[in-house]
mmCIF file of C-alpha atoms and ligand atoms in Angstrom:
data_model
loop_
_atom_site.group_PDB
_atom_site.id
_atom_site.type_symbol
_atom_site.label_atom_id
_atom_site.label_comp_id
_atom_site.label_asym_id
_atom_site.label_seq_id
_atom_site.Cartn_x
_atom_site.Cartn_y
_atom_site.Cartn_z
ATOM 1 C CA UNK A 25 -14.693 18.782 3.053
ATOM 2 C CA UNK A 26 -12.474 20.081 5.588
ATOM 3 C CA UNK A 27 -9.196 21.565 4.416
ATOM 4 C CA UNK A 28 -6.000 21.908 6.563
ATOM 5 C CA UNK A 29 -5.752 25.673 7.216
ATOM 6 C CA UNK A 30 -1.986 25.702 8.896
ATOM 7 C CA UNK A 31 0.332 22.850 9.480
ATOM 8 C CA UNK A 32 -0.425 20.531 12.634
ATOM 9 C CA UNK A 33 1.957 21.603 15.753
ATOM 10 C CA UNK A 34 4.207 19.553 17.455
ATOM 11 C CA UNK A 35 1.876 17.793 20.161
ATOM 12 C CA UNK A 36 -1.374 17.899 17.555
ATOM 13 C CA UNK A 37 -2.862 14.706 16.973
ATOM 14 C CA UNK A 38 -2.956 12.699 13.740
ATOM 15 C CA UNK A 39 -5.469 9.528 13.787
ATOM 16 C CA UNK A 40 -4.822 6.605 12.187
ATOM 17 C CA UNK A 41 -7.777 4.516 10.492
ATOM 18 C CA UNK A 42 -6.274 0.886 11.013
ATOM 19 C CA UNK A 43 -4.312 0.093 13.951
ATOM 20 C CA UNK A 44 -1.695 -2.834 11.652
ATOM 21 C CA UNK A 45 1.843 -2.517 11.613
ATOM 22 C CA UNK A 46 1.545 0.206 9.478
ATOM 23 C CA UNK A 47 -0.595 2.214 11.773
ATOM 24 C CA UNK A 48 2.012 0.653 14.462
ATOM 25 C CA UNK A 49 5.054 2.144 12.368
ATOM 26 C CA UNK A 50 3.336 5.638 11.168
ATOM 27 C CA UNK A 51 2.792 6.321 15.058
ATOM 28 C CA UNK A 52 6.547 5.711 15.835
ATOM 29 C CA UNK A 53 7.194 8.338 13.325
ATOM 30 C CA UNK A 54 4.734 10.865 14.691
ATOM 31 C CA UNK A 55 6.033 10.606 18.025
ATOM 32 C CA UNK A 56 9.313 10.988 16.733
ATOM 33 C CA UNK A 57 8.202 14.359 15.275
ATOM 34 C CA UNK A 58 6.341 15.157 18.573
ATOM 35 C CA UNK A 59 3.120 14.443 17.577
ATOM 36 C CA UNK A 60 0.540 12.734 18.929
ATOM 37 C CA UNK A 61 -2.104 9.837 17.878
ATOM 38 C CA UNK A 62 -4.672 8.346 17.981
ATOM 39 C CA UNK A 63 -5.283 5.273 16.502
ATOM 40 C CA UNK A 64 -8.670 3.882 15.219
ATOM 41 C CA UNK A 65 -9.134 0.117 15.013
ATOM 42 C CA UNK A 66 -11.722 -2.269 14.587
ATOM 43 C CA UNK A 67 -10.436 -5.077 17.349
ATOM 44 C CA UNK A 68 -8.747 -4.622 20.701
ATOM 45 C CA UNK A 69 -5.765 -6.581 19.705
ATOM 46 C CA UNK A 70 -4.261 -3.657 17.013
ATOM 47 C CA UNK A 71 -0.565 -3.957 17.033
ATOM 48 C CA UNK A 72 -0.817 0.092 17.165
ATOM 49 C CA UNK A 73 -2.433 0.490 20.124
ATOM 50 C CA UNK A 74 0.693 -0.761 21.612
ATOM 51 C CA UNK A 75 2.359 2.587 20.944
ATOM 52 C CA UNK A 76 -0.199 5.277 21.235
ATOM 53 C CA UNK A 77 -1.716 6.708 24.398
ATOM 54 C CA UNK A 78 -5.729 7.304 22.503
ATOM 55 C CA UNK A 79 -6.815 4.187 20.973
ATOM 56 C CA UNK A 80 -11.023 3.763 19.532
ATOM 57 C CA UNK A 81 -11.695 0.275 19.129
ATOM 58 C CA UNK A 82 -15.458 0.202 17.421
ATOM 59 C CA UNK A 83 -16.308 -1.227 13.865
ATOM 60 C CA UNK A 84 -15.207 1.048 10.551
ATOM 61 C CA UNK A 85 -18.818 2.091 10.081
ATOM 62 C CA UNK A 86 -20.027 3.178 13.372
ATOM 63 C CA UNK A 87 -20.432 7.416 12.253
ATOM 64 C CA UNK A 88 -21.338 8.410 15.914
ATOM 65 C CA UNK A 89 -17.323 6.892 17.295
ATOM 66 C CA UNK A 90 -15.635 8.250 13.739
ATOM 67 C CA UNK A 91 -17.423 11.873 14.828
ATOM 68 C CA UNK A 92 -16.072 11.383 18.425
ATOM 69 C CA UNK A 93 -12.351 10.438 16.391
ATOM 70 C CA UNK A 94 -12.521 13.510 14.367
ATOM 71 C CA UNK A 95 -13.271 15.607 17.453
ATOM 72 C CA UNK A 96 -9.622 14.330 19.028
ATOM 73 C CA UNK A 97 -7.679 14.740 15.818
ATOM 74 C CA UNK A 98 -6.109 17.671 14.052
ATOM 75 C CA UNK A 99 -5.328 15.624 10.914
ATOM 76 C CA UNK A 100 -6.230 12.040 10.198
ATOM 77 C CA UNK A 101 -4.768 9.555 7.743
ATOM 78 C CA UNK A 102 -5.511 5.809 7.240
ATOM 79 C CA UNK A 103 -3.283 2.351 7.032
ATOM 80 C CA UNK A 104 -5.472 0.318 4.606
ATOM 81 C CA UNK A 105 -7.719 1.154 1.375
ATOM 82 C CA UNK A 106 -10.153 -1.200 2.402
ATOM 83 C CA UNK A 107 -12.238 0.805 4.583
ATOM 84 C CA UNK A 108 -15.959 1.635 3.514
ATOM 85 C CA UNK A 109 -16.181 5.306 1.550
ATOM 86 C CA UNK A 110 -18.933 6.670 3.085
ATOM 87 C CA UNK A 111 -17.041 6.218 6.489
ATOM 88 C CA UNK A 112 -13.967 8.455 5.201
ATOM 89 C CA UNK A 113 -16.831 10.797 3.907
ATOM 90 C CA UNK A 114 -17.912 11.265 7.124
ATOM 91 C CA UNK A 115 -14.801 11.821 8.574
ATOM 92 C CA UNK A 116 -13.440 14.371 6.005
ATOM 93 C CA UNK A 117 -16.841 16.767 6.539
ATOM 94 C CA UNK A 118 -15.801 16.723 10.314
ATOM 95 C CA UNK A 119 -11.399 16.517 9.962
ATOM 96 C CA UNK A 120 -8.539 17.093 7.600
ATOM 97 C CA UNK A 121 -8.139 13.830 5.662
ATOM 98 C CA UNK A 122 -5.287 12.531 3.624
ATOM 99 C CA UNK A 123 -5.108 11.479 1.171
ATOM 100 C CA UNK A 124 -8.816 11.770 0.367
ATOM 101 C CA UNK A 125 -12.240 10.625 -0.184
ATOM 102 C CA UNK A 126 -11.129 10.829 -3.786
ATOM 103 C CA UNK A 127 -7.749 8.840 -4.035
ATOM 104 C CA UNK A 128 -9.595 6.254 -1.711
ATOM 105 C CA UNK A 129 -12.338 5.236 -4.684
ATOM 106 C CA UNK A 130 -9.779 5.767 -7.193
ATOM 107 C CA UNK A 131 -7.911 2.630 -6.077
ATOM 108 C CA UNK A 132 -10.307 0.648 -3.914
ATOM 109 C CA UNK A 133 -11.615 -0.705 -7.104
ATOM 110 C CA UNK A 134 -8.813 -2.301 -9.335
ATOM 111 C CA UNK A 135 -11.574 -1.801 -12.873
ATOM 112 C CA UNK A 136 -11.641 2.210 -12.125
ATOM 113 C CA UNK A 137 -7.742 2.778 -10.651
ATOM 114 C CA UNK A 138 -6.603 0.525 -13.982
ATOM 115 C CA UNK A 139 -8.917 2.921 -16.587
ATOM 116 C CA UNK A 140 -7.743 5.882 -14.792
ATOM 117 C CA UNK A 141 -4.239 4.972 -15.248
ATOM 118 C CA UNK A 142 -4.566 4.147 -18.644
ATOM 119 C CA UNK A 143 -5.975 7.311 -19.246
ATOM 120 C CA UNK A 144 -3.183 9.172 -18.087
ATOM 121 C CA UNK A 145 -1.006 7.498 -20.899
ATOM 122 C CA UNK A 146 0.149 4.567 -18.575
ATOM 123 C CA UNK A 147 1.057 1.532 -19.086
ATOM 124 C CA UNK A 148 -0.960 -1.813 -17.736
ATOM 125 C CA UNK A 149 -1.768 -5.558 -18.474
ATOM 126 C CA UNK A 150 -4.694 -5.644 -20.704
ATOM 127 C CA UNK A 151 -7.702 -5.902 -18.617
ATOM 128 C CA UNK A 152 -11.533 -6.331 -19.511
ATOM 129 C CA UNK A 153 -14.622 -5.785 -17.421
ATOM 130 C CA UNK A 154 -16.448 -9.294 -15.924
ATOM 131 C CA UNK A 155 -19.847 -8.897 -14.257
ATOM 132 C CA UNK A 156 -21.573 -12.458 -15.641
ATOM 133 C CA UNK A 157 -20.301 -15.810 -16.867
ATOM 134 C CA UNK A 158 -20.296 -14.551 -21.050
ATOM 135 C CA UNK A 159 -18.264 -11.980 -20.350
ATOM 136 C CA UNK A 160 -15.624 -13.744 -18.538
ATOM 137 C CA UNK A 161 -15.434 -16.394 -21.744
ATOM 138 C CA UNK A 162 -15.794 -12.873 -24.402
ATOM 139 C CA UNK A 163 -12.663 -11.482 -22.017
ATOM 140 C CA UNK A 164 -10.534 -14.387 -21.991
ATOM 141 C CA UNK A 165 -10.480 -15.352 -26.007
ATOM 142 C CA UNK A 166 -8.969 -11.623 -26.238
ATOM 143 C CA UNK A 167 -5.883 -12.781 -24.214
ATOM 144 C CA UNK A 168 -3.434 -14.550 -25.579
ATOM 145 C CA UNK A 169 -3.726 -17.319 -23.972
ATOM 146 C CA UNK A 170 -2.955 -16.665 -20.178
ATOM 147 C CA UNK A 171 -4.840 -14.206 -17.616
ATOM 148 C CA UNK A 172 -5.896 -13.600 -13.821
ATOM 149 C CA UNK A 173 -9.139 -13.287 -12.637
ATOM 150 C CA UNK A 174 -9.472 -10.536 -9.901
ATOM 151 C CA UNK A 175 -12.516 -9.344 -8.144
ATOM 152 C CA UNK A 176 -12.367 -5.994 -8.533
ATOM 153 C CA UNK A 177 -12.547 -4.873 -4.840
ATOM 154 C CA UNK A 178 -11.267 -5.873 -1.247
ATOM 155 C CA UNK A 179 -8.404 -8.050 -2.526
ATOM 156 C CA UNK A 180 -4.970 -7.958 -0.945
ATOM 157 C CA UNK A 181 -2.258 -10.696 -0.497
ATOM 158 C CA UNK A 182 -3.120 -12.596 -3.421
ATOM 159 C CA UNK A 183 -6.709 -13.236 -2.003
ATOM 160 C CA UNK A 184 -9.701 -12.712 -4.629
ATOM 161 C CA UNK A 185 -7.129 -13.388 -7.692
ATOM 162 C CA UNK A 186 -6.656 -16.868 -9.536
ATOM 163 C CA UNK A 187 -4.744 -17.913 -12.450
ATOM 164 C CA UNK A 188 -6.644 -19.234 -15.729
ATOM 165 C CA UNK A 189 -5.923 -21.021 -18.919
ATOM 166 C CA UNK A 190 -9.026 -21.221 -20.634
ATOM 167 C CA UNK A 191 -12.148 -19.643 -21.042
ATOM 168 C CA UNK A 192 -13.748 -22.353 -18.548
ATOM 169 C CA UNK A 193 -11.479 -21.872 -15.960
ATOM 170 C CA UNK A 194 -12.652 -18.245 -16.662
ATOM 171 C CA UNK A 195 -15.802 -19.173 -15.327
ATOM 172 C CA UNK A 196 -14.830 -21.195 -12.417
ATOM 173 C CA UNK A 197 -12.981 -18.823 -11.001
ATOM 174 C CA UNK A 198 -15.601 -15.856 -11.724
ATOM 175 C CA UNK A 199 -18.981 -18.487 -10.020
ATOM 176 C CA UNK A 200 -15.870 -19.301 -7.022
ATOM 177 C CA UNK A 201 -15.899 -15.445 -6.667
ATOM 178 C CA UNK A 202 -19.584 -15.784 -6.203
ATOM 179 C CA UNK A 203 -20.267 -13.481 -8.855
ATOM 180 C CA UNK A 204 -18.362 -10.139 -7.450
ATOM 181 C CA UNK A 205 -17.516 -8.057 -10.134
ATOM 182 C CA UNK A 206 -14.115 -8.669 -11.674
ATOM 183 C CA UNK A 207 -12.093 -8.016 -13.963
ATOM 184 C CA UNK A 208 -10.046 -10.705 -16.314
ATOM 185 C CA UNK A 209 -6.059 -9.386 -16.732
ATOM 186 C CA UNK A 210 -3.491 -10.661 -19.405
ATOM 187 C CA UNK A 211 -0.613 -12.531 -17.577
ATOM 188 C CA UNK A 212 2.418 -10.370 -17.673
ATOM 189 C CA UNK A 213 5.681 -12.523 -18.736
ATOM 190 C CA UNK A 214 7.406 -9.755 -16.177
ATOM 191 C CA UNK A 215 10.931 -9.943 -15.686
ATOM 192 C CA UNK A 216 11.165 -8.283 -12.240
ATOM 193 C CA UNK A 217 8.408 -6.501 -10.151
ATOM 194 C CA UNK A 218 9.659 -2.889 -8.647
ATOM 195 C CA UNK A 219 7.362 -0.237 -6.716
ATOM 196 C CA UNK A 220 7.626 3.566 -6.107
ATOM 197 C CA UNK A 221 7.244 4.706 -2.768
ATOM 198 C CA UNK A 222 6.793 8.348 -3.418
ATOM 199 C CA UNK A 223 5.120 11.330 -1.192
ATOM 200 C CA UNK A 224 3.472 14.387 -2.655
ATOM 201 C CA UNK A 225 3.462 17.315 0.011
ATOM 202 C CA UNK A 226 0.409 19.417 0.959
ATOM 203 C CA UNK A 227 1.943 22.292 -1.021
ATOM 204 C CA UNK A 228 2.508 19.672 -4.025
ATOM 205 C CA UNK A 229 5.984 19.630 -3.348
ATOM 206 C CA UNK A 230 7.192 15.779 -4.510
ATOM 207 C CA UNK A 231 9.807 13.061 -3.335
ATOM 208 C CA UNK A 232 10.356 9.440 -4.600
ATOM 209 C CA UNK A 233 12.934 7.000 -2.689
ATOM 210 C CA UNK A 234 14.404 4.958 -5.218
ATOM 211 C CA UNK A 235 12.298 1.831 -6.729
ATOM 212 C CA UNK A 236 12.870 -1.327 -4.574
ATOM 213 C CA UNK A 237 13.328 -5.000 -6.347
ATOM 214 C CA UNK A 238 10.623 -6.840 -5.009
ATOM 215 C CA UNK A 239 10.096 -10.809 -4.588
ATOM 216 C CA UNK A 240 6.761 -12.470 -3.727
ATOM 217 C CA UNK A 241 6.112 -15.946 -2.110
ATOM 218 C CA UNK A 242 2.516 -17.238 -2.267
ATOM 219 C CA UNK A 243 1.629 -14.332 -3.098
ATOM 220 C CA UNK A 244 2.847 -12.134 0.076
ATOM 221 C CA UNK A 245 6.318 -9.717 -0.182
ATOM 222 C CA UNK A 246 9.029 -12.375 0.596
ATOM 223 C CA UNK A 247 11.896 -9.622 -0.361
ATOM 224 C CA UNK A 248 12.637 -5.900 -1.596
ATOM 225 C CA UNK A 249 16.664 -5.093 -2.603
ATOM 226 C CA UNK A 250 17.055 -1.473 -3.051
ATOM 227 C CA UNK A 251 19.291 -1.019 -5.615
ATOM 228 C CA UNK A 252 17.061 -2.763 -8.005
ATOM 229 C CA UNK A 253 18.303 -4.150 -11.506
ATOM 230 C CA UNK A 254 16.566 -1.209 -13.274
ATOM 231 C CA UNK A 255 18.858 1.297 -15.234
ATOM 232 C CA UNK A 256 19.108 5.085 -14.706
ATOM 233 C CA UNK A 257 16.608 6.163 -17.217
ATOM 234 C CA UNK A 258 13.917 3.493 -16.154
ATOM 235 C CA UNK A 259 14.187 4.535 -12.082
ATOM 236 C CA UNK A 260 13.345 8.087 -13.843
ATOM 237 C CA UNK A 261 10.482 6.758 -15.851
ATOM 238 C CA UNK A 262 9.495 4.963 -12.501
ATOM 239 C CA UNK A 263 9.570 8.082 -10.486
ATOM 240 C CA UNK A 264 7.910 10.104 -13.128
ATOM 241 C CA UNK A 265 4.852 7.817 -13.474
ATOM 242 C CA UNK A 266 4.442 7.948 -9.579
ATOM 243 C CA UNK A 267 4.232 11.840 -9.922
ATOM 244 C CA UNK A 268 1.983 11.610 -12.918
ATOM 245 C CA UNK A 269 -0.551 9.847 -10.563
ATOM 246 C CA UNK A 270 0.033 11.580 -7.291
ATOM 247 C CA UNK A 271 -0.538 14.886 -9.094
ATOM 248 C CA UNK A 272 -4.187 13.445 -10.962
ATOM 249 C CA UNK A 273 -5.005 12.546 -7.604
ATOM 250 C CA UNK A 274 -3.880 16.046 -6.154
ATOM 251 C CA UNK A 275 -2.651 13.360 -3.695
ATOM 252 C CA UNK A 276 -1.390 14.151 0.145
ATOM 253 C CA UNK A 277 0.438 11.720 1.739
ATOM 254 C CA UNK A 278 2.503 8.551 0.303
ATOM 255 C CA UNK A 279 1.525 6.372 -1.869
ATOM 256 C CA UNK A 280 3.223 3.318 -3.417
ATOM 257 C CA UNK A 281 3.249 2.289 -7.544
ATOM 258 C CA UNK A 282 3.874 -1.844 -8.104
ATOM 259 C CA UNK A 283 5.287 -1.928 -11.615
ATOM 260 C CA UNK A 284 5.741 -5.323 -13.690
ATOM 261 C CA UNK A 285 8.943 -4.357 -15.699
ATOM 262 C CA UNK A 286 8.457 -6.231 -18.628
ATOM 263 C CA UNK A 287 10.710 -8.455 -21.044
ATOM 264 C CA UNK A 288 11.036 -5.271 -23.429
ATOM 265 C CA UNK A 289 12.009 -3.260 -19.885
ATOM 266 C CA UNK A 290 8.964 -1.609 -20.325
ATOM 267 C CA UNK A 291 6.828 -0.312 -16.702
ATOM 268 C CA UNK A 292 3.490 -1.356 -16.700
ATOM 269 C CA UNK A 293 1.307 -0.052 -13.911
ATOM 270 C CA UNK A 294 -0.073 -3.226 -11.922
ATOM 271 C CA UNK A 295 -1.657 -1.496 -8.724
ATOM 272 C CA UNK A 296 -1.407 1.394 -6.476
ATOM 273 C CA UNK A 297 -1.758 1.733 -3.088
ATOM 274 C CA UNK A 298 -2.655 4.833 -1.392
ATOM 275 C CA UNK A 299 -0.428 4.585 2.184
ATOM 276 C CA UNK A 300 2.667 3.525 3.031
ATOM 277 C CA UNK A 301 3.849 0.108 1.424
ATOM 278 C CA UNK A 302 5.314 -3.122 2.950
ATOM 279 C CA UNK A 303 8.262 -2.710 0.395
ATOM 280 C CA UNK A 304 9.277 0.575 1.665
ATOM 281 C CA UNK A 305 10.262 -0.455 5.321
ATOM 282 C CA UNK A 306 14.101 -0.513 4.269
ATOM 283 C CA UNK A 307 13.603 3.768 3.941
ATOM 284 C CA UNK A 308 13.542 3.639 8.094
ATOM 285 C CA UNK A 309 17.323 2.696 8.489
ATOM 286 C CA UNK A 310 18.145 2.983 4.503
ATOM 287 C CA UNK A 311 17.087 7.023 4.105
ATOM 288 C CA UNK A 312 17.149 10.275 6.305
ATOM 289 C CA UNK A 313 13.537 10.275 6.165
ATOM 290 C CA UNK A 314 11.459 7.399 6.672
ATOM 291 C CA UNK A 315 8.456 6.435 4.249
ATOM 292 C CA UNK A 316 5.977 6.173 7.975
ATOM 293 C CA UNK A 317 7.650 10.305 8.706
ATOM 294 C CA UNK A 318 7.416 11.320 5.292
ATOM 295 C CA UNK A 319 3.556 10.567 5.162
ATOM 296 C CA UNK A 320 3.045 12.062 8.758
ATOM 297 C CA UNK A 321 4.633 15.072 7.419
ATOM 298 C CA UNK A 322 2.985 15.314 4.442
ATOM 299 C CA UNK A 323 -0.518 14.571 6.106
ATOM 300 C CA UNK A 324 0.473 17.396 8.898
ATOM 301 C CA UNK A 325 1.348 20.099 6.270
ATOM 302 C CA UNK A 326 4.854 20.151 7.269
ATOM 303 C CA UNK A 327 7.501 20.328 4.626
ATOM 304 C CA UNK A 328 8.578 16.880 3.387
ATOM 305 C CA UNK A 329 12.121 14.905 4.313
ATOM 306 C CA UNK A 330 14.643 14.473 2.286
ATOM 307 C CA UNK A 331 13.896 10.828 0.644
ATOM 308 C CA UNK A 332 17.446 9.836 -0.776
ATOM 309 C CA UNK A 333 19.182 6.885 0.152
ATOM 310 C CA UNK A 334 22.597 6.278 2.162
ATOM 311 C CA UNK A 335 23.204 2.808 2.249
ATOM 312 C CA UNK A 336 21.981 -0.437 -0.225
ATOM 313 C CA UNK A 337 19.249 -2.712 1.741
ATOM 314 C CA UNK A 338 17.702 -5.822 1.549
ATOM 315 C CA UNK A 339 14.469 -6.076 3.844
ATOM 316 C CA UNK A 340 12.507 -9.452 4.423
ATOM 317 C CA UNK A 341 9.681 -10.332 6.084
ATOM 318 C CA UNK A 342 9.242 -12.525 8.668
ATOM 319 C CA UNK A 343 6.126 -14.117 8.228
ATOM 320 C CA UNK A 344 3.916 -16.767 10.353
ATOM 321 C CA UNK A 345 6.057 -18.745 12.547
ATOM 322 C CA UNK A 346 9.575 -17.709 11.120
ATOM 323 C CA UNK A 347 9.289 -15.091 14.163
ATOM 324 C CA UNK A 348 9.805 -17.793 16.490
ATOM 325 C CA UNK A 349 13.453 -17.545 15.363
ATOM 326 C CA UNK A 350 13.399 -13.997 16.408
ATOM 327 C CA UNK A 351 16.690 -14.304 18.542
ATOM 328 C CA UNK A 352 18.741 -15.591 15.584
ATOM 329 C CA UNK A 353 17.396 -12.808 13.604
ATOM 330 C CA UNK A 354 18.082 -10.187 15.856
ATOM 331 C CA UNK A 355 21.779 -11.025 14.763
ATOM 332 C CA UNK A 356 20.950 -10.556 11.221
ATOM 333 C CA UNK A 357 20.041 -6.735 10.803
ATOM 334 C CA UNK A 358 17.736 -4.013 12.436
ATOM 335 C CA UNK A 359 14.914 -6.725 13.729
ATOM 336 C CA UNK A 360 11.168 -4.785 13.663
ATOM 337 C CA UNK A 361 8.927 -7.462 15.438
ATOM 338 C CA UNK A 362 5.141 -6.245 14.969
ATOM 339 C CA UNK A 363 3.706 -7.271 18.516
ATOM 340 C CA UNK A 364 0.701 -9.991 17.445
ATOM 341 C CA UNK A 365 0.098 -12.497 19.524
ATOM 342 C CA UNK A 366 -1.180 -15.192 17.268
ATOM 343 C CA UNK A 367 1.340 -16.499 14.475
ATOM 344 C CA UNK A 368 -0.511 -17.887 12.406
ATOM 345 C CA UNK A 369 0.427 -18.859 8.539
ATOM 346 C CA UNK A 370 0.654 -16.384 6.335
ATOM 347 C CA UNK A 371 0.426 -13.368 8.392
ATOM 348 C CA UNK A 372 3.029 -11.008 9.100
ATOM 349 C CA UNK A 373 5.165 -10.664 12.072
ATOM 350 C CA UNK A 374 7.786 -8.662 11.215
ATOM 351 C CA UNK A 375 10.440 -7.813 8.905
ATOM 352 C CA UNK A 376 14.175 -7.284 8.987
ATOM 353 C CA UNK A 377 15.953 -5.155 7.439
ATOM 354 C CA UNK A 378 19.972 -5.258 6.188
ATOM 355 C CA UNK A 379 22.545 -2.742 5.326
ATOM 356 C CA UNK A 380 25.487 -2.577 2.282
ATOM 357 C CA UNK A 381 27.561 0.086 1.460
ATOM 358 C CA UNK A 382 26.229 2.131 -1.158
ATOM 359 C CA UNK A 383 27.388 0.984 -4.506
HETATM 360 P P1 LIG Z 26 -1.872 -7.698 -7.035
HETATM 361 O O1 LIG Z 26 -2.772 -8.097 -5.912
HETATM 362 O O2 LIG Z 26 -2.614 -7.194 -8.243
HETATM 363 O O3 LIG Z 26 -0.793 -6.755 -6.587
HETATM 364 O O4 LIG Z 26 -1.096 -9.032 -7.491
HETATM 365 C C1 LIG Z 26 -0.259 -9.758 -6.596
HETATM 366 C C2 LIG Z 26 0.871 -10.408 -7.355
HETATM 367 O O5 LIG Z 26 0.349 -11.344 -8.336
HETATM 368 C C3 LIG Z 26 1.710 -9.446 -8.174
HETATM 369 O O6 LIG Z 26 2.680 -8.824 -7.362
HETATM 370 C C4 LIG Z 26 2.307 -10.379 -9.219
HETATM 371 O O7 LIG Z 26 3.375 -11.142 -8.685
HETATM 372 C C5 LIG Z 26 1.144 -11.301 -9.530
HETATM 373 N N1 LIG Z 26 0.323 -10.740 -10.630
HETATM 374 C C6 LIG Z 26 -0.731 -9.925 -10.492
HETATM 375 N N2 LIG Z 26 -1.228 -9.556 -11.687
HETATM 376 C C7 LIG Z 26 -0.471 -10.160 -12.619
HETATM 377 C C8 LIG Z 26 -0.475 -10.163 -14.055
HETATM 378 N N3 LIG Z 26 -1.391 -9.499 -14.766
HETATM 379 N N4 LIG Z 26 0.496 -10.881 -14.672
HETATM 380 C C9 LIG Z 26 1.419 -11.590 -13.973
HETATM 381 N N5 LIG Z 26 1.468 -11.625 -12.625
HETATM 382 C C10 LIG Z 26 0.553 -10.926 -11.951
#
């Protein structure tokens, strides 16, 4: 595995596996640091490639164009944890990666990243193991009553999860997964949902931006307020469970925690994601150093920003054909419009972002 031996120079290139509005926003930040990138993306139609001079467009698996992406890049990151392992294998023999091979099959599979958390002394949902049709009826009569089914890998948005109530629904919703392995959770009677957006530096320096409120709506980010309604002592607890996990991971880079904060104001650990997170978009105009800089620093080897916040924020997203409104929104707050063509339902196109005084 390659390591980084020196920090990458202004005009280096980082690449960026995934060419989304993530990809889109981590190159702004890179350029605003002087660096380069390029971005690596399995369509021609990447939002990214809009704002980066080298752009690959071939499929996630093809080694001989990943070999020909490490050649161009000094560092390389990715947007999305979806990508196959072998691929990032093959790229981290040939090119710094961060965060690794290792963090990458740590939380691309929801039945390993929950046991691993739970091993460091976390807090989850209870969760059991589902692989046939017995097991999903053994797993549900140990819930009380309540539960989601999720298959255990290449979920996002909601997709791959359903709700159950019995031990037949159970079933139905394992045989409508097709049989993919998955694993059965207790439903959490949360009374908010909060994430840490937190960075651990190449030197294992660490810096957490404070723990965004966040709102879903069919299951996609509707809303993060920043402050959130969680006291002193739990945004400590919050920050100190992302470092417990960035530092088992000997993580580089950002990485996001989603926390149910339960009735009790307990955090339990519902998923983490190993980039930069759609509820941390309010750190561009909300903190001195963005969540999309912070990573490219951290991935380059340079010394990470300063992540505290000067100003309360609400950020929403604009999502399928709410961007038509896009004028009257521009008069609303900083307006970040994502460049895809298509709006279709669901998918989204943007997100705006407003600021408060600090309270
Ligand atoms: P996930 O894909 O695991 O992040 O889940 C997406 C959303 O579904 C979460 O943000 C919650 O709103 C809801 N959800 C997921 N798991 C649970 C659970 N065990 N109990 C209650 N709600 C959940």
């Amino acid at each position: 595995m390659k390591k980084l031996d020196h920090p990458v120079p202004p005009g280096g290139t980082i690449g960026i596996v995934g060419g989304g509005q993530l990809g889109r926003m981590l190159a702004m930040a890179a350029a605003r640091l002087g660096l380069q990138t390029c971005i690596y993306n399995d369509t021609p139609d990447a939002p990214a490639f809009q704002v980066t001079e080298q752009a690959m467009d071939a499929p996630y698996d093809d080694l001989d164009m990943l070999a020909s992406f490490a050649e161009v890049c000094d560092a390389v990151t990715f947007e999305f944890e979806n990508l196959p392992a072998h691929a990032i294998a093959h790229l981290a023999e040939r090119v710094w990666v961060a965060p690794g091979a290792h963090a990458l099959a740590m939380t691309q599979d929801r039945l390993t990243e929950k046991t691993f958390v739970e091993k460091l002394g976390l807090k989850t949902a209870p969760f059991f193991d589902v692989t046939s049709a017995d097991q999903a009826r053994a797993a549900f009569a140990k819930l009380n009553g309540r539960g989601i089914l999720k298959t255990r890998r290449f979920g996002y948005d909601g997709k791959g999860q359903t709700k159950v109530a019995s031990a037949d629904e159970t079933v139905k919703a394992f045989e409508s997964f097709k049989g993919a392995p998955s694993i059965l959770e207790g439903f959490v009677d949360f009374s908010c949902e909060v994430s840490v957006i937190a960075a651990r530096g190449h030197d294992g320096a660490f810096a957490a931006y404070d723990p965004p409120e966040n709102v879903h709506e069919n299951h996609i980010l509707r809303r993060s307020t920043v402050p959130s309604r969680l006291s002193a002592a739990q945004v400590d607890d919050a920050k100190a469970i992302a470092r417990k996990i960035a530092d088992a991971l000997d993580y580089v880079g950002v990485l996001a925690v989603e926390l149910f904060v339960g009735q009790d104001g307990s955090l339990l650990v519902n998923e983490i994601a190993p980039r930069v997170h759609n509820s941390g978009h309010w750190t561009i105009e909300a903190c001195q150093c963005s969540q999309f800089e912070q990573h490219i620093r951290a991935v380059a080897g340079w010394p990470l920003g300063d992540a505290s916040r000067h100003a309360d924020v609400v950020m929403e997203n604009i999502i399928g054909a709410e961007a038509d409104a896009w004028e009257a929104l521009a008069k609303t707050g900083a307006l970040h419009l994502y460049g895809k063509a298509q709006a279709r339902p669901g998918r989204k196109m943007g997100h705006v972002t407003r600021l408060k005084d600090k309270s």
